[in-house]
mmCIF file of C-alpha atoms in Angstrom:
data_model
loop_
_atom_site.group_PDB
_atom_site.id
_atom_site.type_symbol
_atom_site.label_atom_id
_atom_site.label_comp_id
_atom_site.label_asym_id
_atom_site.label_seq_id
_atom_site.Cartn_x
_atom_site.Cartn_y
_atom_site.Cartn_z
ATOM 1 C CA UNK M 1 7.459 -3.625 -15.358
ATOM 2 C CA UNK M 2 7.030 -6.895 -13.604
ATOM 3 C CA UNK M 3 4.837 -9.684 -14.067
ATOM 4 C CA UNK M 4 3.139 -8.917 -10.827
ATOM 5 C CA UNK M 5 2.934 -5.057 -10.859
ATOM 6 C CA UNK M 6 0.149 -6.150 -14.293
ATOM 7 C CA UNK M 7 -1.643 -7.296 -11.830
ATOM 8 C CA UNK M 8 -2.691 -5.221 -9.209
ATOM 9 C CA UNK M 9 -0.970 -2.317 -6.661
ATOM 10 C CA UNK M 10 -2.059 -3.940 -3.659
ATOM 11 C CA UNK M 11 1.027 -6.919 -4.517
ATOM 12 C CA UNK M 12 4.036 -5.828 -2.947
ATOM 13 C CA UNK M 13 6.657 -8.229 -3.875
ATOM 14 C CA UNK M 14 9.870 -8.611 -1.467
ATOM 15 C CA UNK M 15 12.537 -11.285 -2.401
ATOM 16 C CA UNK M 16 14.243 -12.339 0.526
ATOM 17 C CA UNK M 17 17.266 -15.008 -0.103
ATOM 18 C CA UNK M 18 17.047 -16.154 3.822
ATOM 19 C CA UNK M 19 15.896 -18.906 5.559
ATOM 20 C CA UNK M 20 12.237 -19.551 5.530
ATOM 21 C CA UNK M 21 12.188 -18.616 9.304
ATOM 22 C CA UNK M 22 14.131 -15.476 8.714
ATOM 23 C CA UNK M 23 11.269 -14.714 5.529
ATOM 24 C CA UNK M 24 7.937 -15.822 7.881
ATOM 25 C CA UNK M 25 9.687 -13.719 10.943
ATOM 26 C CA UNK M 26 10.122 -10.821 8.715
ATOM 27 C CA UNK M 27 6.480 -11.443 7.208
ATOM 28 C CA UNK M 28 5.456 -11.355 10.695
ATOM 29 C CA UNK M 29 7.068 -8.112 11.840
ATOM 30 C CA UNK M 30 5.770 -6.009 8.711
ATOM 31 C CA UNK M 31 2.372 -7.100 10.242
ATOM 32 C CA UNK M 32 3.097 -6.187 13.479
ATOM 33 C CA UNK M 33 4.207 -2.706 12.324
ATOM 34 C CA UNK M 34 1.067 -2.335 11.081
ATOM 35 C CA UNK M 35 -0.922 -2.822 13.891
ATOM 36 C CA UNK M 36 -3.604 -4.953 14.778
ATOM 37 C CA UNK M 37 -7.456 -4.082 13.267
ATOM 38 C CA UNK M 38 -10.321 -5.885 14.823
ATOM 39 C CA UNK M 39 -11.136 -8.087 11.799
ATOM 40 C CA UNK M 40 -7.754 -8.760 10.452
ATOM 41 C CA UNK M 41 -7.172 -11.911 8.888
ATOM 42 C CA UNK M 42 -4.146 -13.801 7.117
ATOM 43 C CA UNK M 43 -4.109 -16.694 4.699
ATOM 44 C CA UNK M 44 -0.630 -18.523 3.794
ATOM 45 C CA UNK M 45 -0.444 -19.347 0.322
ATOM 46 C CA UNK M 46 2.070 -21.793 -0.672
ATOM 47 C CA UNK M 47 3.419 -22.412 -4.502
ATOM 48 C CA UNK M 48 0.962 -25.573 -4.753
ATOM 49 C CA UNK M 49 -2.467 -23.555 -3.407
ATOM 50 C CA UNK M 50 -5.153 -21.302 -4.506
ATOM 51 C CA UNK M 51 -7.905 -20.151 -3.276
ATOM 52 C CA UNK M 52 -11.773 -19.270 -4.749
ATOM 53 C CA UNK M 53 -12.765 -15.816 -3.276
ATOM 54 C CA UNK M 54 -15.620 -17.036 -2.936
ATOM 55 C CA UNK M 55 -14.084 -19.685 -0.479
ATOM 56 C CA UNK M 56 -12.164 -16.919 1.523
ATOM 57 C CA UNK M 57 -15.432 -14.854 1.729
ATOM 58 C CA UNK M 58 -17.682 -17.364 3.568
ATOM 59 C CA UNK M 59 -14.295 -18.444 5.825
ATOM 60 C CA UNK M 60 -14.092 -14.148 6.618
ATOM 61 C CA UNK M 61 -17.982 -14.445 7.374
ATOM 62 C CA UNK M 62 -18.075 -17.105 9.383
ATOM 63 C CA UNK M 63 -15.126 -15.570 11.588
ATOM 64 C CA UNK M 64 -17.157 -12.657 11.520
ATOM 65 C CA UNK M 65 -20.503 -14.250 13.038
ATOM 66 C CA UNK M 66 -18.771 -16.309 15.524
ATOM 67 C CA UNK M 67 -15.694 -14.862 17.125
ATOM 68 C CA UNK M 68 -14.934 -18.039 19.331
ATOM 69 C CA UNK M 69 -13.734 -19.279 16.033
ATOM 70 C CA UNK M 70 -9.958 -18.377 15.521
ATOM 71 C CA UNK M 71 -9.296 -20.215 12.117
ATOM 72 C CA UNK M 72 -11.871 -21.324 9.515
ATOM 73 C CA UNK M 73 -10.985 -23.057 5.754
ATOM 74 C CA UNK M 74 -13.158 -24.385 3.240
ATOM 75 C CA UNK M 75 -12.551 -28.409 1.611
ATOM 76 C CA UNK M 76 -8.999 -28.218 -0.520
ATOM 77 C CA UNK M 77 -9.300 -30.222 -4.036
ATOM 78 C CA UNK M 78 -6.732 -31.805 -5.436
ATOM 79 C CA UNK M 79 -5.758 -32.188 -8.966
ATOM 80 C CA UNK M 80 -3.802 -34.832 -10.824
ATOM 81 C CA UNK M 81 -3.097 -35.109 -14.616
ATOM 82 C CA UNK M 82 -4.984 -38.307 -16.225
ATOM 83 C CA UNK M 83 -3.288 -39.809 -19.441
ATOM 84 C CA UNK M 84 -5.562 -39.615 -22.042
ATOM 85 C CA UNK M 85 -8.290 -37.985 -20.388
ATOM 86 C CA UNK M 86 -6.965 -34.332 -19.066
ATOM 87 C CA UNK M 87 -6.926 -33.168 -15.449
ATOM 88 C CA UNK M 88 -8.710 -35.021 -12.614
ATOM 89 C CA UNK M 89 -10.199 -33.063 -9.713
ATOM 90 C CA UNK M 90 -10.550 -35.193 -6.228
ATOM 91 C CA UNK M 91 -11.097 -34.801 -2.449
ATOM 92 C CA UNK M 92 -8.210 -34.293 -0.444
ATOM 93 C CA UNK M 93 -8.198 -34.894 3.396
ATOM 94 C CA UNK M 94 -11.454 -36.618 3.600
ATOM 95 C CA UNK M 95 -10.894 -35.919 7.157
ATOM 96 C CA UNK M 96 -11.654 -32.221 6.765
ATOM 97 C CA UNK M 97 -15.457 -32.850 6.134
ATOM 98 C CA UNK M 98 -17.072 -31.580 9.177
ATOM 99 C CA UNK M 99 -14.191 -31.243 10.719
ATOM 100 C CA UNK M 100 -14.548 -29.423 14.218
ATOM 101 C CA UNK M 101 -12.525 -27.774 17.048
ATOM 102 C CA UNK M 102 -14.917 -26.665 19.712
ATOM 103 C CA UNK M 103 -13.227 -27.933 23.033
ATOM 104 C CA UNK M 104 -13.161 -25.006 25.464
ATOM 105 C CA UNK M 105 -9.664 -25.600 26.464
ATOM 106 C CA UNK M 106 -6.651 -25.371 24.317
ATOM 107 C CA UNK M 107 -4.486 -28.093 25.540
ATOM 108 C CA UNK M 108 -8.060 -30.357 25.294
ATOM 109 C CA UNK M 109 -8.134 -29.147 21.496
ATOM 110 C CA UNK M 110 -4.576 -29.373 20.756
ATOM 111 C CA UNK M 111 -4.608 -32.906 21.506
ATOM 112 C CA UNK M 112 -7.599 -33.730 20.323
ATOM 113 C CA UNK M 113 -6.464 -32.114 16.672
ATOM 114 C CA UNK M 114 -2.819 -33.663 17.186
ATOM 115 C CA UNK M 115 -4.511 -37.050 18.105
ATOM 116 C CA UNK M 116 -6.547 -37.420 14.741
ATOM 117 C CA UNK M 117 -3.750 -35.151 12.759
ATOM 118 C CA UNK M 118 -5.529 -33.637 9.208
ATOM 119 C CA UNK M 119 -3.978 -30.032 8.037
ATOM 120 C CA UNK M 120 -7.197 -27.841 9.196
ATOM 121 C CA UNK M 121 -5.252 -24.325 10.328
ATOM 122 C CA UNK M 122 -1.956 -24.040 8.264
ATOM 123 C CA UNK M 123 -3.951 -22.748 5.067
ATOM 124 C CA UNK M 124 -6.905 -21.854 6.502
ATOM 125 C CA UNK M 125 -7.800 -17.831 7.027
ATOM 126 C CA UNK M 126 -6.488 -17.088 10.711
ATOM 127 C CA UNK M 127 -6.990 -14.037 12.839
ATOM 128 C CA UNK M 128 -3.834 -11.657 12.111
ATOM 129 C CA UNK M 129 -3.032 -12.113 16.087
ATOM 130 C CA UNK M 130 -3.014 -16.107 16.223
ATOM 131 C CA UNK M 131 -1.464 -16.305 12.997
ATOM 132 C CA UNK M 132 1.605 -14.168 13.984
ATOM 133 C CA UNK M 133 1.659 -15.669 17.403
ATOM 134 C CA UNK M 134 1.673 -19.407 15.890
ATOM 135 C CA UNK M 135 4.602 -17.952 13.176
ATOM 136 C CA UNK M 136 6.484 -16.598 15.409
ATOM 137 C CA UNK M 137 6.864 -19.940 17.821
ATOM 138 C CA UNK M 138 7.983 -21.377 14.961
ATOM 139 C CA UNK M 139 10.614 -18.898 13.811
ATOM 140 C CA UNK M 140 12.172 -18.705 17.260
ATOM 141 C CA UNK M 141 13.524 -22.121 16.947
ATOM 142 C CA UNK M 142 13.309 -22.859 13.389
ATOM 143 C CA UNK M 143 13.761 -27.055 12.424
ATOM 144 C CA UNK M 144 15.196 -26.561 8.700
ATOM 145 C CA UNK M 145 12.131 -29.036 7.638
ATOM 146 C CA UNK M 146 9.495 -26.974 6.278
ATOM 147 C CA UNK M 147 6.628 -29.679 7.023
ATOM 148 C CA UNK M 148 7.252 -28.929 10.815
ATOM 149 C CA UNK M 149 6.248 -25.354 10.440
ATOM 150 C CA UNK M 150 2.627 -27.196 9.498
ATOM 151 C CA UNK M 151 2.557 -29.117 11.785
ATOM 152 C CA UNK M 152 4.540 -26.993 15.016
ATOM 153 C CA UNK M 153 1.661 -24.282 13.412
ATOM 154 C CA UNK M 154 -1.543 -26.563 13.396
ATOM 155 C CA UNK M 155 -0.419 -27.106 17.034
ATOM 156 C CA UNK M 156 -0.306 -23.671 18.123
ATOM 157 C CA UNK M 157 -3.088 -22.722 16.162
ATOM 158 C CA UNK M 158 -5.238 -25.560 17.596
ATOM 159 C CA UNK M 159 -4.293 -24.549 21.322
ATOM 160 C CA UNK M 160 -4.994 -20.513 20.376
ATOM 161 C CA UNK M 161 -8.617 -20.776 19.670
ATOM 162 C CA UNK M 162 -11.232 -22.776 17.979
ATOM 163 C CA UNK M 163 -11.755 -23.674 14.348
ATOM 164 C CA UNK M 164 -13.884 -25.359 11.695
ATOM 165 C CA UNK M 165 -13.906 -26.649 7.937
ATOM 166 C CA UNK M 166 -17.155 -25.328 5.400
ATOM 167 C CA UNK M 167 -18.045 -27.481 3.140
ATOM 168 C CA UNK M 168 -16.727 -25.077 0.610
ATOM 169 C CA UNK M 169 -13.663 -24.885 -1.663
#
């Protein structure tokens, strides 16, 4: 058995040697096949994030209560090794605290979120439907820098709908 099958059935584990594009479009069409529930959300993990369920809970509540909202995140933390003294936990973005997409128009968010750039939507929990539609801009015309999926996502993500940071991990 593998390393992930120890840890639960719900992990379905697909390698795909392919362009990142070619993995996130094929990520997106498995989700597509599978329809679209009401309260479906997605969360991008990369290899340098994790996330306290408690975290993901109040972001899935809050898109719950208010469905203007179409992502929500809590406050990442950062941590650095500190010779002599073990690992150091610190705020990263400071710009995230309070942080707050409400305009009622998406090109008036989008530039108001590209204008004072902080990464608020890329690893935030999404609705399934803005989160495939932001993917899936991307994939069409993939730039082989993975930094402008972020940021080609926080800008679709931005225009699709509004979104807000809890002061929450």
């Amino acid at each position: 058995k593998g390393l992930l099958e120890t840890f639960s059935e719900k992990i379905n584990y697909i390698h795909l040697p392919v362009s990142f594009a070619d993995r996130l479009a094929f990520f997106c069409d498995q989700m597509l096949a599978e329809g679209e529930g009401v309260d479906e959300y997605l969360v991008l993990q990369g290899d340098d994030e994790f996330y306290i369920p408690n975290g993901l809970e109040k972001c899935i509540e809050r898109l719950e209560s208010d469905k203007d909202l179409t992502t929500c995140s809590g406050v990442p933390m950062g941590f650095r090794p500190v010779k002599g003294f073990g690992i150091e936990g610190f705020k990263c973005y400071e710009k995230l605290f309070g942080y707050m997409r409400c305009e009622s128009e998406g090109e008036k968010r989008a530039a108001a979120h590209m204008g004072n750039f902080v990464q608020a939507h890329i690893y935030s929990v999404v609705r399934k439907s803005c989160w495939i539609h932001s993917t899936k801009a991307f994939c069409d015309g993939e730039i082989p820098v993975y930094a402008m999926y972020e940021i080609q996502f926080e800008m679709s993500a931005s225009f699709a709908g509004k979104s807000m940071v809890l002061p929450h991990l």
